[in-house]
Amino acid sequence: MNKLMMKILPVTAAVVILNGQELLASGKIGSTSSLAGLPGAHIFETTVNQNKQLMYVSADTNVLSDISSVSSSVEKISKGDDVYVIGIEGEMCQVLTSSGKTGYVSIRSLTDGTDNVFHDADGVYYCVEGTEVRIRPNDQSTICTTLPQNTQLQVTGVNEHGYSRVIIDGAECYVRTENLSESKIYIPKAYTLWNGPVLTPGAGTVIGPSGKETYYNLNMSVCVQNAKNAGAQGDYWVREDGVKMLGEYVMVAADFSIRPLCTIVPTSLGMGIVVDTGSFVMNNQMQLDIAVAW
């Protein structure tokens, strides 16, 4: 697998516009306003209707009674809940919750859309060929790179819009969740001169061009050395569909009395080379056991 080499700047909170003031991702504000101490419900309602902006909290958050981080909580709201921003004071936003309560939350806990609200995850996944990496979790954002099949990715979150948050070179970026798999992705490659069934992880036994085929997954280092001592050429490697190869040939086990070491034999997965044998030959001398990473 090719090692991913790229640099992506981390994505932070979006810019918010309130009453013509710009709230930057850094949290710095050109000027501030507050609706604390409004004289009456009528003025309060009018101000909210004129100036409120719908936002979402990106994590479970306490709505505080004032701008101090140690002030009491008037309500606890959950990740993804919506609030109306009605004022800004320093690093805090005054908000109106869906229950009708007002209080303060940190600027950094707000986001402008539910696509930025992620449920925590922690796992290693593998991507399909051509997976697009984006700087924001939506189909309209910039594609910064595409990934080859089975690139390993660390997933840290999943949203409800089909995107996963991943870490690449220490930066957060986003890929479609449907393009990820918990295990490596194998796409069988049929032998070009064989039109019959092909051995796959789901098809444990098929009848190939040389007879019955099964598969096994063992360490092949001794088999590789024995084959090379017998004159085989090429390096050991694992094909993208999970088939173990020696040079250009699929590695197979067979009955040495019928097909000696290094015999070239056709299989449903390509031309094979005999590098091993097994007890299965006692039941079927023509059977081939194909070495795979499944």
PDB file of C-alpha atoms in Angstrom:
ATOM      1  CA  MET A   1       0.000   0.000   0.000  1.00  0.00           C
ATOM      2  CA  ASN A   2       1.298   3.407  -0.883  1.00  0.00           C
ATOM      3  CA  LYS A   3       2.020   5.618   2.075  1.00  0.00           C
ATOM      4  CA  LEU A   4      -0.157   8.705   2.049  1.00  0.00           C
ATOM      5  CA  MET A   5       1.958  11.854   1.786  1.00  0.00           C
ATOM      6  CA  MET A   6       0.044  15.107   2.047  1.00  0.00           C
ATOM      7  CA  LYS A   7      -0.403  18.235   4.134  1.00  0.00           C
ATOM      8  CA  ILE A   8      -3.848  19.654   4.903  1.00  0.00           C
ATOM      9  CA  LEU A   9      -4.614  22.689   7.042  1.00  0.00           C
ATOM     10  CA  PRO A  10      -7.046  21.862   9.864  1.00  0.00           C
ATOM     11  CA  VAL A  11     -10.629  23.007   9.451  1.00  0.00           C
ATOM     12  CA  THR A  12     -12.040  25.169  12.253  1.00  0.00           C
ATOM     13  CA  ALA A  13     -15.385  26.785  12.966  1.00  0.00           C
ATOM     14  CA  ALA A  14     -17.139  28.684  10.219  1.00  0.00           C
ATOM     15  CA  VAL A  15     -17.500  32.482  10.053  1.00  0.00           C
ATOM     16  CA  VAL A  16     -20.717  33.793  11.585  1.00  0.00           C
ATOM     17  CA  ILE A  17     -22.308  37.128  10.677  1.00  0.00           C
ATOM     18  CA  LEU A  18     -24.335  38.841  13.388  1.00  0.00           C
ATOM     19  CA  ASN A  19     -25.629  42.417  13.025  1.00  0.00           C
ATOM     20  CA  GLY A  20     -22.891  43.095  10.511  1.00  0.00           C
ATOM     21  CA  GLN A  21     -20.184  41.882  12.940  1.00  0.00           C
ATOM     22  CA  GLU A  22     -17.814  39.153  11.904  1.00  0.00           C
ATOM     23  CA  LEU A  23     -17.161  36.319  14.341  1.00  0.00           C
ATOM     24  CA  LEU A  24     -13.930  34.676  13.198  1.00  0.00           C
ATOM     25  CA  ALA A  25     -12.902  31.054  13.607  1.00  0.00           C
ATOM     26  CA  SER A  26     -10.224  32.314  16.003  1.00  0.00           C
ATOM     27  CA  GLY A  27     -12.956  33.700  18.254  1.00  0.00           C
ATOM     28  CA  LYS A  28     -11.865  37.353  17.785  1.00  0.00           C
ATOM     29  CA  ILE A  29     -14.636  39.863  17.194  1.00  0.00           C
ATOM     30  CA  GLY A  30     -14.489  43.334  15.713  1.00  0.00           C
ATOM     31  CA  SER A  31     -17.086  44.704  18.170  1.00  0.00           C
ATOM     32  CA  THR A  32     -19.391  43.122  20.708  1.00  0.00           C
ATOM     33  CA  SER A  33     -22.998  43.434  21.734  1.00  0.00           C
ATOM     34  CA  SER A  34     -25.096  42.019  24.553  1.00  0.00           C
ATOM     35  CA  LEU A  35     -28.766  41.624  25.230  1.00  0.00           C
ATOM     36  CA  ALA A  36     -28.198  41.174  28.968  1.00  0.00           C
ATOM     37  CA  GLY A  37     -30.430  43.354  31.074  1.00  0.00           C
ATOM     38  CA  LEU A  38     -33.111  44.026  28.483  1.00  0.00           C
ATOM     39  CA  PRO A  39     -35.884  46.091  30.055  1.00  0.00           C
ATOM     40  CA  GLY A  40     -38.848  43.923  29.051  1.00  0.00           C
ATOM     41  CA  ALA A  41     -40.159  40.854  27.281  1.00  0.00           C
ATOM     42  CA  HIS A  42     -41.501  42.856  24.355  1.00  0.00           C
ATOM     43  CA  ILE A  43     -38.103  44.426  23.584  1.00  0.00           C
ATOM     44  CA  PHE A  44     -36.440  41.069  24.084  1.00  0.00           C
ATOM     45  CA  GLU A  45     -38.791  39.320  21.646  1.00  0.00           C
ATOM     46  CA  THR A  46     -38.412  42.066  19.057  1.00  0.00           C
ATOM     47  CA  THR A  47     -34.612  41.970  19.285  1.00  0.00           C
ATOM     48  CA  VAL A  48     -34.503  38.181  18.937  1.00  0.00           C
ATOM     49  CA  ASN A  49     -36.762  38.199  15.900  1.00  0.00           C
ATOM     50  CA  GLN A  50     -34.597  40.814  14.213  1.00  0.00           C
ATOM     51  CA  ASN A  51     -31.162  39.524  15.065  1.00  0.00           C
ATOM     52  CA  LYS A  52     -31.236  35.822  15.925  1.00  0.00           C
ATOM     53  CA  GLN A  53     -29.180  33.371  13.872  1.00  0.00           C
ATOM     54  CA  LEU A  54     -29.748  29.623  14.019  1.00  0.00           C
ATOM     55  CA  MET A  55     -26.679  27.654  15.071  1.00  0.00           C
ATOM     56  CA  TYR A  56     -25.942  24.183  16.449  1.00  0.00           C
ATOM     57  CA  VAL A  57     -23.824  22.992  19.346  1.00  0.00           C
ATOM     58  CA  SER A  58     -21.013  20.634  18.379  1.00  0.00           C
ATOM     59  CA  ALA A  59     -20.840  18.913  21.786  1.00  0.00           C
ATOM     60  CA  ASP A  60     -22.910  18.500  24.941  1.00  0.00           C
ATOM     61  CA  THR A  61     -22.856  21.978  26.426  1.00  0.00           C
ATOM     62  CA  ASN A  62     -23.923  23.811  29.591  1.00  0.00           C
ATOM     63  CA  VAL A  63     -25.747  27.079  28.945  1.00  0.00           C
ATOM     64  CA  LEU A  64     -24.326  29.435  31.570  1.00  0.00           C
ATOM     65  CA  SER A  65     -26.079  32.187  33.449  1.00  0.00           C
ATOM     66  CA  ASP A  66     -23.427  34.782  32.527  1.00  0.00           C
ATOM     67  CA  ILE A  67     -20.184  35.077  30.543  1.00  0.00           C
ATOM     68  CA  SER A  68     -18.024  33.660  33.327  1.00  0.00           C
ATOM     69  CA  SER A  69     -16.965  30.081  32.685  1.00  0.00           C
ATOM     70  CA  VAL A  70     -17.576  29.259  36.354  1.00  0.00           C
ATOM     71  CA  SER A  71     -21.111  30.649  36.445  1.00  0.00           C
ATOM     72  CA  SER A  72     -24.082  28.396  37.119  1.00  0.00           C
ATOM     73  CA  SER A  73     -25.795  26.414  34.389  1.00  0.00           C
ATOM     74  CA  VAL A  74     -29.318  27.359  33.375  1.00  0.00           C
ATOM     75  CA  GLU A  75     -29.709  24.374  31.047  1.00  0.00           C
ATOM     76  CA  LYS A  76     -27.699  21.533  29.552  1.00  0.00           C
ATOM     77  CA  ILE A  77     -28.134  21.022  25.803  1.00  0.00           C
ATOM     78  CA  SER A  78     -27.004  18.057  23.752  1.00  0.00           C
ATOM     79  CA  LYS A  79     -24.704  17.758  20.766  1.00  0.00           C
ATOM     80  CA  GLY A  80     -26.618  18.742  17.628  1.00  0.00           C
ATOM     81  CA  ASP A  81     -29.258  20.830  19.432  1.00  0.00           C
ATOM     82  CA  ASP A  82     -30.110  24.126  17.800  1.00  0.00           C
ATOM     83  CA  VAL A  83     -29.905  27.532  19.460  1.00  0.00           C
ATOM     84  CA  TYR A  84     -30.437  31.110  18.361  1.00  0.00           C
ATOM     85  CA  VAL A  85     -27.454  33.424  18.773  1.00  0.00           C
ATOM     86  CA  ILE A  86     -28.685  36.807  19.945  1.00  0.00           C
ATOM     87  CA  GLY A  87     -25.520  38.489  21.173  1.00  0.00           C
ATOM     88  CA  ILE A  88     -21.758  38.260  21.531  1.00  0.00           C
ATOM     89  CA  GLU A  89     -19.525  39.139  24.459  1.00  0.00           C
ATOM     90  CA  GLY A  90     -15.839  38.368  24.032  1.00  0.00           C
ATOM     91  CA  GLU A  91     -15.416  34.603  23.660  1.00  0.00           C
ATOM     92  CA  MET A  92     -19.030  33.929  24.612  1.00  0.00           C
ATOM     93  CA  CYS A  93     -22.297  34.018  22.673  1.00  0.00           C
ATOM     94  CA  GLN A  94     -25.638  34.751  24.250  1.00  0.00           C
ATOM     95  CA  VAL A  95     -28.136  32.187  23.006  1.00  0.00           C
ATOM     96  CA  LEU A  96     -31.811  31.362  23.149  1.00  0.00           C
ATOM     97  CA  THR A  97     -32.481  27.630  23.533  1.00  0.00           C
ATOM     98  CA  SER A  98     -35.405  25.689  22.105  1.00  0.00           C
ATOM     99  CA  SER A  99     -36.905  25.571  25.604  1.00  0.00           C
ATOM    100  CA  GLY A 100     -36.976  29.370  25.716  1.00  0.00           C
ATOM    101  CA  LYS A 101     -34.109  29.886  28.155  1.00  0.00           C
ATOM    102  CA  THR A 102     -31.287  32.359  27.560  1.00  0.00           C
ATOM    103  CA  GLY A 103     -27.690  32.084  28.611  1.00  0.00           C
ATOM    104  CA  TYR A 104     -24.125  31.932  27.363  1.00  0.00           C
ATOM    105  CA  VAL A 105     -22.041  29.331  25.547  1.00  0.00           C
ATOM    106  CA  SER A 106     -18.529  29.419  24.149  1.00  0.00           C
ATOM    107  CA  ILE A 107     -18.106  30.573  20.558  1.00  0.00           C
ATOM    108  CA  ARG A 108     -16.073  27.447  19.900  1.00  0.00           C
ATOM    109  CA  SER A 109     -18.977  25.149  20.782  1.00  0.00           C
ATOM    110  CA  LEU A 110     -21.148  26.496  17.948  1.00  0.00           C
ATOM    111  CA  THR A 111     -21.300  25.490  14.309  1.00  0.00           C
ATOM    112  CA  ASP A 112     -23.389  26.740  11.409  1.00  0.00           C
ATOM    113  CA  GLY A 113     -24.743  23.363  10.256  1.00  0.00           C
ATOM    114  CA  THR A 114     -25.467  19.835  11.459  1.00  0.00           C
ATOM    115  CA  ASP A 115     -22.977  18.497   8.924  1.00  0.00           C
ATOM    116  CA  ASN A 116     -20.308  19.772  11.338  1.00  0.00           C
ATOM    117  CA  VAL A 117     -21.794  17.860  14.262  1.00  0.00           C
ATOM    118  CA  PHE A 118     -19.950  14.548  14.627  1.00  0.00           C
ATOM    119  CA  HIS A 119     -20.573  11.566  16.848  1.00  0.00           C
ATOM    120  CA  ASP A 120     -17.323  10.340  18.328  1.00  0.00           C
ATOM    121  CA  ALA A 121     -15.675   7.309  16.741  1.00  0.00           C
ATOM    122  CA  ASP A 122     -12.289   5.683  17.087  1.00  0.00           C
ATOM    123  CA  GLY A 123     -11.174   3.081  14.605  1.00  0.00           C
ATOM    124  CA  VAL A 124      -8.966   2.175  11.673  1.00  0.00           C
ATOM    125  CA  TYR A 125     -10.722   1.771   8.327  1.00  0.00           C
ATOM    126  CA  TYR A 126      -9.733   1.139   4.701  1.00  0.00           C
ATOM    127  CA  CYS A 127     -11.016   3.128   1.733  1.00  0.00           C
ATOM    128  CA  VAL A 128     -12.152   2.156  -1.749  1.00  0.00           C
ATOM    129  CA  GLU A 129     -10.207   3.171  -4.846  1.00  0.00           C
ATOM    130  CA  GLY A 130     -10.515   6.880  -5.669  1.00  0.00           C
ATOM    131  CA  THR A 131     -11.922   7.990  -2.303  1.00  0.00           C
ATOM    132  CA  GLU A 132     -12.156  11.789  -2.294  1.00  0.00           C
ATOM    133  CA  VAL A 133     -10.774  13.671   0.706  1.00  0.00           C
ATOM    134  CA  ARG A 134     -12.543  16.994   1.342  1.00  0.00           C
ATOM    135  CA  ILE A 135     -11.794  19.979   3.562  1.00  0.00           C
ATOM    136  CA  ARG A 136     -15.415  20.197   4.761  1.00  0.00           C
ATOM    137  CA  PRO A 137     -17.971  17.417   5.339  1.00  0.00           C
ATOM    138  CA  ASN A 138     -20.157  18.048   2.296  1.00  0.00           C
ATOM    139  CA  ASP A 139     -20.152  17.232  -1.408  1.00  0.00           C
ATOM    140  CA  GLN A 140     -19.648  20.863  -2.431  1.00  0.00           C
ATOM    141  CA  SER A 141     -16.398  21.424  -0.532  1.00  0.00           C
ATOM    142  CA  THR A 142     -12.932  21.357  -2.077  1.00  0.00           C
ATOM    143  CA  ILE A 143     -11.342  17.988  -2.847  1.00  0.00           C
ATOM    144  CA  CYS A 144      -7.771  18.099  -1.607  1.00  0.00           C
ATOM    145  CA  THR A 145      -6.734  14.627  -2.770  1.00  0.00           C
ATOM    146  CA  THR A 146      -7.976  11.193  -3.791  1.00  0.00           C
ATOM    147  CA  LEU A 147      -6.795   7.983  -2.164  1.00  0.00           C
ATOM    148  CA  PRO A 148      -5.846   4.578  -3.568  1.00  0.00           C
ATOM    149  CA  GLN A 149      -7.690   1.443  -2.528  1.00  0.00           C
ATOM    150  CA  ASN A 150      -7.007   0.183   0.998  1.00  0.00           C
ATOM    151  CA  THR A 151      -5.398   3.386   2.265  1.00  0.00           C
ATOM    152  CA  GLN A 152      -5.572   3.062   6.046  1.00  0.00           C
ATOM    153  CA  LEU A 153      -7.436   5.896   7.776  1.00  0.00           C
ATOM    154  CA  GLN A 154      -8.000   6.811  11.416  1.00  0.00           C
ATOM    155  CA  VAL A 155     -11.686   7.709  11.853  1.00  0.00           C
ATOM    156  CA  THR A 156     -12.510  10.029  14.769  1.00  0.00           C
ATOM    157  CA  GLY A 157     -16.142  10.886  14.083  1.00  0.00           C
ATOM    158  CA  VAL A 158     -19.229  10.269  11.949  1.00  0.00           C
ATOM    159  CA  ASN A 159     -22.027  12.719  11.151  1.00  0.00           C
ATOM    160  CA  GLU A 160     -25.620  12.123  10.073  1.00  0.00           C
ATOM    161  CA  HIS A 161     -24.988  13.331   6.532  1.00  0.00           C
ATOM    162  CA  GLY A 162     -22.834  10.417   5.360  1.00  0.00           C
ATOM    163  CA  TYR A 163     -19.393  11.803   6.191  1.00  0.00           C
ATOM    164  CA  SER A 164     -16.625  10.520   8.433  1.00  0.00           C
ATOM    165  CA  ARG A 165     -13.983  12.702  10.037  1.00  0.00           C
ATOM    166  CA  VAL A 166     -10.493  11.280   9.502  1.00  0.00           C
ATOM    167  CA  ILE A 167      -6.965  12.258  10.472  1.00  0.00           C
ATOM    168  CA  ILE A 168      -4.385  12.579   7.681  1.00  0.00           C
ATOM    169  CA  ASP A 169      -0.916  13.861   8.518  1.00  0.00           C
ATOM    170  CA  GLY A 170      -2.281  15.214  11.787  1.00  0.00           C
ATOM    171  CA  ALA A 171      -5.062  17.259  10.156  1.00  0.00           C
ATOM    172  CA  GLU A 172      -8.816  16.710  10.255  1.00  0.00           C
ATOM    173  CA  CYS A 173     -10.496  16.141   6.904  1.00  0.00           C
ATOM    174  CA  TYR A 174     -13.523  14.281   5.608  1.00  0.00           C
ATOM    175  CA  VAL A 175     -14.492  11.315   3.428  1.00  0.00           C
ATOM    176  CA  ARG A 176     -17.781   9.651   2.542  1.00  0.00           C
ATOM    177  CA  THR A 177     -18.586   6.987   5.136  1.00  0.00           C
ATOM    178  CA  GLU A 178     -19.849   4.643   2.420  1.00  0.00           C
ATOM    179  CA  ASN A 179     -16.300   4.515   1.002  1.00  0.00           C
ATOM    180  CA  LEU A 180     -14.858   2.970   4.165  1.00  0.00           C
ATOM    181  CA  SER A 181     -14.514  -0.645   5.240  1.00  0.00           C
ATOM    182  CA  GLU A 182     -13.423  -2.182   8.533  1.00  0.00           C
ATOM    183  CA  SER A 183     -11.328  -4.709   6.619  1.00  0.00           C
ATOM    184  CA  LYS A 184      -9.189  -4.507   3.507  1.00  0.00           C
ATOM    185  CA  ILE A 185     -11.124  -4.496   0.253  1.00  0.00           C
ATOM    186  CA  TYR A 186     -10.435  -7.303  -2.179  1.00  0.00           C
ATOM    187  CA  ILE A 187     -11.702  -7.305  -5.763  1.00  0.00           C
ATOM    188  CA  PRO A 188     -11.153 -10.694  -7.408  1.00  0.00           C
ATOM    189  CA  LYS A 189      -9.291 -10.722 -10.715  1.00  0.00           C
ATOM    190  CA  ALA A 190     -10.290 -13.578 -12.951  1.00  0.00           C
ATOM    191  CA  TYR A 191      -7.829 -15.481 -15.083  1.00  0.00           C
ATOM    192  CA  THR A 192      -8.133 -13.779 -18.477  1.00  0.00           C
ATOM    193  CA  LEU A 193      -8.535 -17.061 -20.365  1.00  0.00           C
ATOM    194  CA  TRP A 194     -11.003 -18.516 -17.863  1.00  0.00           C
ATOM    195  CA  ASN A 195     -14.721 -17.776 -18.208  1.00  0.00           C
ATOM    196  CA  GLY A 196     -15.918 -19.931 -15.335  1.00  0.00           C
ATOM    197  CA  PRO A 197     -16.418 -19.262 -11.624  1.00  0.00           C
ATOM    198  CA  VAL A 198     -13.724 -17.365  -9.731  1.00  0.00           C
ATOM    199  CA  LEU A 199     -12.487 -18.137  -6.232  1.00  0.00           C
ATOM    200  CA  THR A 200     -13.507 -15.404  -3.754  1.00  0.00           C
ATOM    201  CA  PRO A 201     -13.738 -15.038   0.038  1.00  0.00           C
ATOM    202  CA  GLY A 202     -17.446 -15.791  -0.257  1.00  0.00           C
ATOM    203  CA  ALA A 203     -16.999 -18.738  -2.603  1.00  0.00           C
ATOM    204  CA  GLY A 204     -14.791 -21.043  -0.582  1.00  0.00           C
ATOM    205  CA  THR A 205     -14.717 -23.735  -3.266  1.00  0.00           C
ATOM    206  CA  VAL A 206     -14.995 -23.485  -7.054  1.00  0.00           C
ATOM    207  CA  ILE A 207     -14.187 -25.663 -10.026  1.00  0.00           C
ATOM    208  CA  GLY A 208     -11.482 -23.808 -11.915  1.00  0.00           C
ATOM    209  CA  PRO A 209      -9.589 -24.534 -15.140  1.00  0.00           C
ATOM    210  CA  SER A 210      -7.479 -27.216 -13.434  1.00  0.00           C
ATOM    211  CA  GLY A 211     -10.133 -28.702 -11.168  1.00  0.00           C
ATOM    212  CA  LYS A 212     -11.295 -28.052  -7.625  1.00  0.00           C
ATOM    213  CA  GLU A 213      -9.930 -24.905  -5.963  1.00  0.00           C
ATOM    214  CA  THR A 214      -9.933 -23.872  -2.320  1.00  0.00           C
ATOM    215  CA  TYR A 215      -7.926 -21.241  -0.466  1.00  0.00           C
ATOM    216  CA  TYR A 216      -5.793 -20.895   2.663  1.00  0.00           C
ATOM    217  CA  ASN A 217      -3.968 -18.150   4.529  1.00  0.00           C
ATOM    218  CA  LEU A 218      -0.646 -19.079   6.125  1.00  0.00           C
ATOM    219  CA  ASN A 219       2.838 -17.608   6.378  1.00  0.00           C
ATOM    220  CA  MET A 220       4.485 -18.305   3.019  1.00  0.00           C
ATOM    221  CA  SER A 221       8.114 -17.487   3.838  1.00  0.00           C
ATOM    222  CA  VAL A 222       9.293 -21.125   3.856  1.00  0.00           C
ATOM    223  CA  CYS A 223       7.352 -21.898   0.672  1.00  0.00           C
ATOM    224  CA  VAL A 224       8.877 -18.872  -1.074  1.00  0.00           C
ATOM    225  CA  GLN A 225      12.386 -19.930  -0.095  1.00  0.00           C
ATOM    226  CA  ASN A 226      11.804 -23.535  -1.203  1.00  0.00           C
ATOM    227  CA  ALA A 227      10.454 -22.364  -4.562  1.00  0.00           C
ATOM    228  CA  LYS A 228      13.410 -20.033  -5.101  1.00  0.00           C
ATOM    229  CA  ASN A 229      15.835 -22.825  -4.197  1.00  0.00           C
ATOM    230  CA  ALA A 230      14.114 -24.855  -6.915  1.00  0.00           C
ATOM    231  CA  GLY A 231      14.641 -22.102  -9.484  1.00  0.00           C
ATOM    232  CA  ALA A 232      11.529 -19.901  -9.180  1.00  0.00           C
ATOM    233  CA  GLN A 233      12.032 -16.211 -10.020  1.00  0.00           C
ATOM    234  CA  GLY A 234      10.412 -13.049  -8.660  1.00  0.00           C
ATOM    235  CA  ASP A 235       9.514 -11.503  -5.329  1.00  0.00           C
ATOM    236  CA  TYR A 236       6.751 -12.400  -2.931  1.00  0.00           C
ATOM    237  CA  TRP A 237       3.897  -9.879  -2.810  1.00  0.00           C
ATOM    238  CA  VAL A 238       0.170  -9.670  -2.175  1.00  0.00           C
ATOM    239  CA  ARG A 239      -2.018  -8.608  -5.092  1.00  0.00           C
ATOM    240  CA  GLU A 240      -4.665  -5.917  -4.497  1.00  0.00           C
ATOM    241  CA  ASP A 241      -7.394  -8.600  -4.444  1.00  0.00           C
ATOM    242  CA  GLY A 242      -5.580 -10.417  -1.631  1.00  0.00           C
ATOM    243  CA  VAL A 243      -3.986 -13.192  -3.702  1.00  0.00           C
ATOM    244  CA  LYS A 244      -0.433 -14.093  -2.665  1.00  0.00           C
ATOM    245  CA  MET A 245       1.992 -13.945  -5.563  1.00  0.00           C
ATOM    246  CA  LEU A 246       5.499 -15.069  -6.411  1.00  0.00           C
ATOM    247  CA  GLY A 247       6.625 -12.849  -9.248  1.00  0.00           C
ATOM    248  CA  GLU A 248       3.844 -13.016 -11.841  1.00  0.00           C
ATOM    249  CA  TYR A 249       2.305 -16.222 -10.541  1.00  0.00           C
ATOM    250  CA  VAL A 250      -0.428 -17.083  -8.059  1.00  0.00           C
ATOM    251  CA  MET A 251       0.989 -19.231  -5.263  1.00  0.00           C
ATOM    252  CA  VAL A 252      -0.764 -22.597  -4.924  1.00  0.00           C
ATOM    253  CA  ALA A 253      -0.465 -25.853  -3.028  1.00  0.00           C
ATOM    254  CA  ALA A 254      -0.872 -29.087  -4.966  1.00  0.00           C
ATOM    255  CA  ASP A 255      -0.048 -32.802  -4.949  1.00  0.00           C
ATOM    256  CA  PHE A 256       3.702 -32.926  -5.611  1.00  0.00           C
ATOM    257  CA  SER A 257       3.322 -36.373  -7.184  1.00  0.00           C
ATOM    258  CA  ILE A 258       1.037 -34.877  -9.862  1.00  0.00           C
ATOM    259  CA  ARG A 259       2.368 -31.314  -9.979  1.00  0.00           C
ATOM    260  CA  PRO A 260       5.926 -31.030  -8.611  1.00  0.00           C
ATOM    261  CA  LEU A 261       7.352 -27.929  -6.951  1.00  0.00           C
ATOM    262  CA  CYS A 262       7.408 -24.909  -9.326  1.00  0.00           C
ATOM    263  CA  THR A 263       4.923 -26.446 -11.785  1.00  0.00           C
ATOM    264  CA  ILE A 264       3.001 -23.739 -13.657  1.00  0.00           C
ATOM    265  CA  VAL A 265      -0.744 -24.391 -13.576  1.00  0.00           C
ATOM    266  CA  PRO A 266      -3.794 -22.314 -14.581  1.00  0.00           C
ATOM    267  CA  THR A 267      -6.230 -21.232 -11.842  1.00  0.00           C
ATOM    268  CA  SER A 268      -9.387 -19.139 -11.812  1.00  0.00           C
ATOM    269  CA  LEU A 269      -7.284 -16.272 -10.416  1.00  0.00           C
ATOM    270  CA  GLY A 270      -4.470 -16.419 -12.959  1.00  0.00           C
ATOM    271  CA  MET A 271      -1.547 -18.611 -13.831  1.00  0.00           C
ATOM    272  CA  GLY A 272      -0.276 -20.311 -10.696  1.00  0.00           C
ATOM    273  CA  ILE A 273       2.986 -21.755  -9.450  1.00  0.00           C
ATOM    274  CA  VAL A 274       3.093 -24.769  -7.140  1.00  0.00           C
ATOM    275  CA  VAL A 275       4.987 -23.849  -3.957  1.00  0.00           C
ATOM    276  CA  ASP A 276       3.338 -26.012  -1.314  1.00  0.00           C
ATOM    277  CA  THR A 277       1.341 -29.144  -0.627  1.00  0.00           C
ATOM    278  CA  GLY A 278      -1.071 -30.333   2.046  1.00  0.00           C
ATOM    279  CA  SER A 279      -3.115 -33.180   3.475  1.00  0.00           C
ATOM    280  CA  PHE A 280      -6.033 -32.229   1.211  1.00  0.00           C
ATOM    281  CA  VAL A 281      -4.348 -34.192  -1.599  1.00  0.00           C
ATOM    282  CA  MET A 282      -5.304 -37.415   0.191  1.00  0.00           C
ATOM    283  CA  ASN A 283      -8.919 -36.734  -0.783  1.00  0.00           C
ATOM    284  CA  ASN A 284      -8.360 -35.121  -4.173  1.00  0.00           C
ATOM    285  CA  GLN A 285      -5.019 -35.317  -5.968  1.00  0.00           C
ATOM    286  CA  MET A 286      -6.091 -32.752  -8.557  1.00  0.00           C
ATOM    287  CA  GLN A 287      -7.193 -30.113  -6.065  1.00  0.00           C
ATOM    288  CA  LEU A 288      -5.386 -26.770  -5.822  1.00  0.00           C
ATOM    289  CA  ASP A 289      -5.245 -24.792  -2.572  1.00  0.00           C
ATOM    290  CA  ILE A 290      -4.590 -21.134  -3.407  1.00  0.00           C
ATOM    291  CA  ALA A 291      -2.622 -18.893  -1.025  1.00  0.00           C
ATOM    292  CA  VAL A 292      -4.495 -15.689  -0.149  1.00  0.00           C
ATOM    293  CA  ALA A 293      -4.605 -13.004   2.544  1.00  0.00           C
ATOM    294  CA  TRP A 294      -8.319 -13.486   3.217  1.00  0.00           C
TER     295      TRP A 294
END
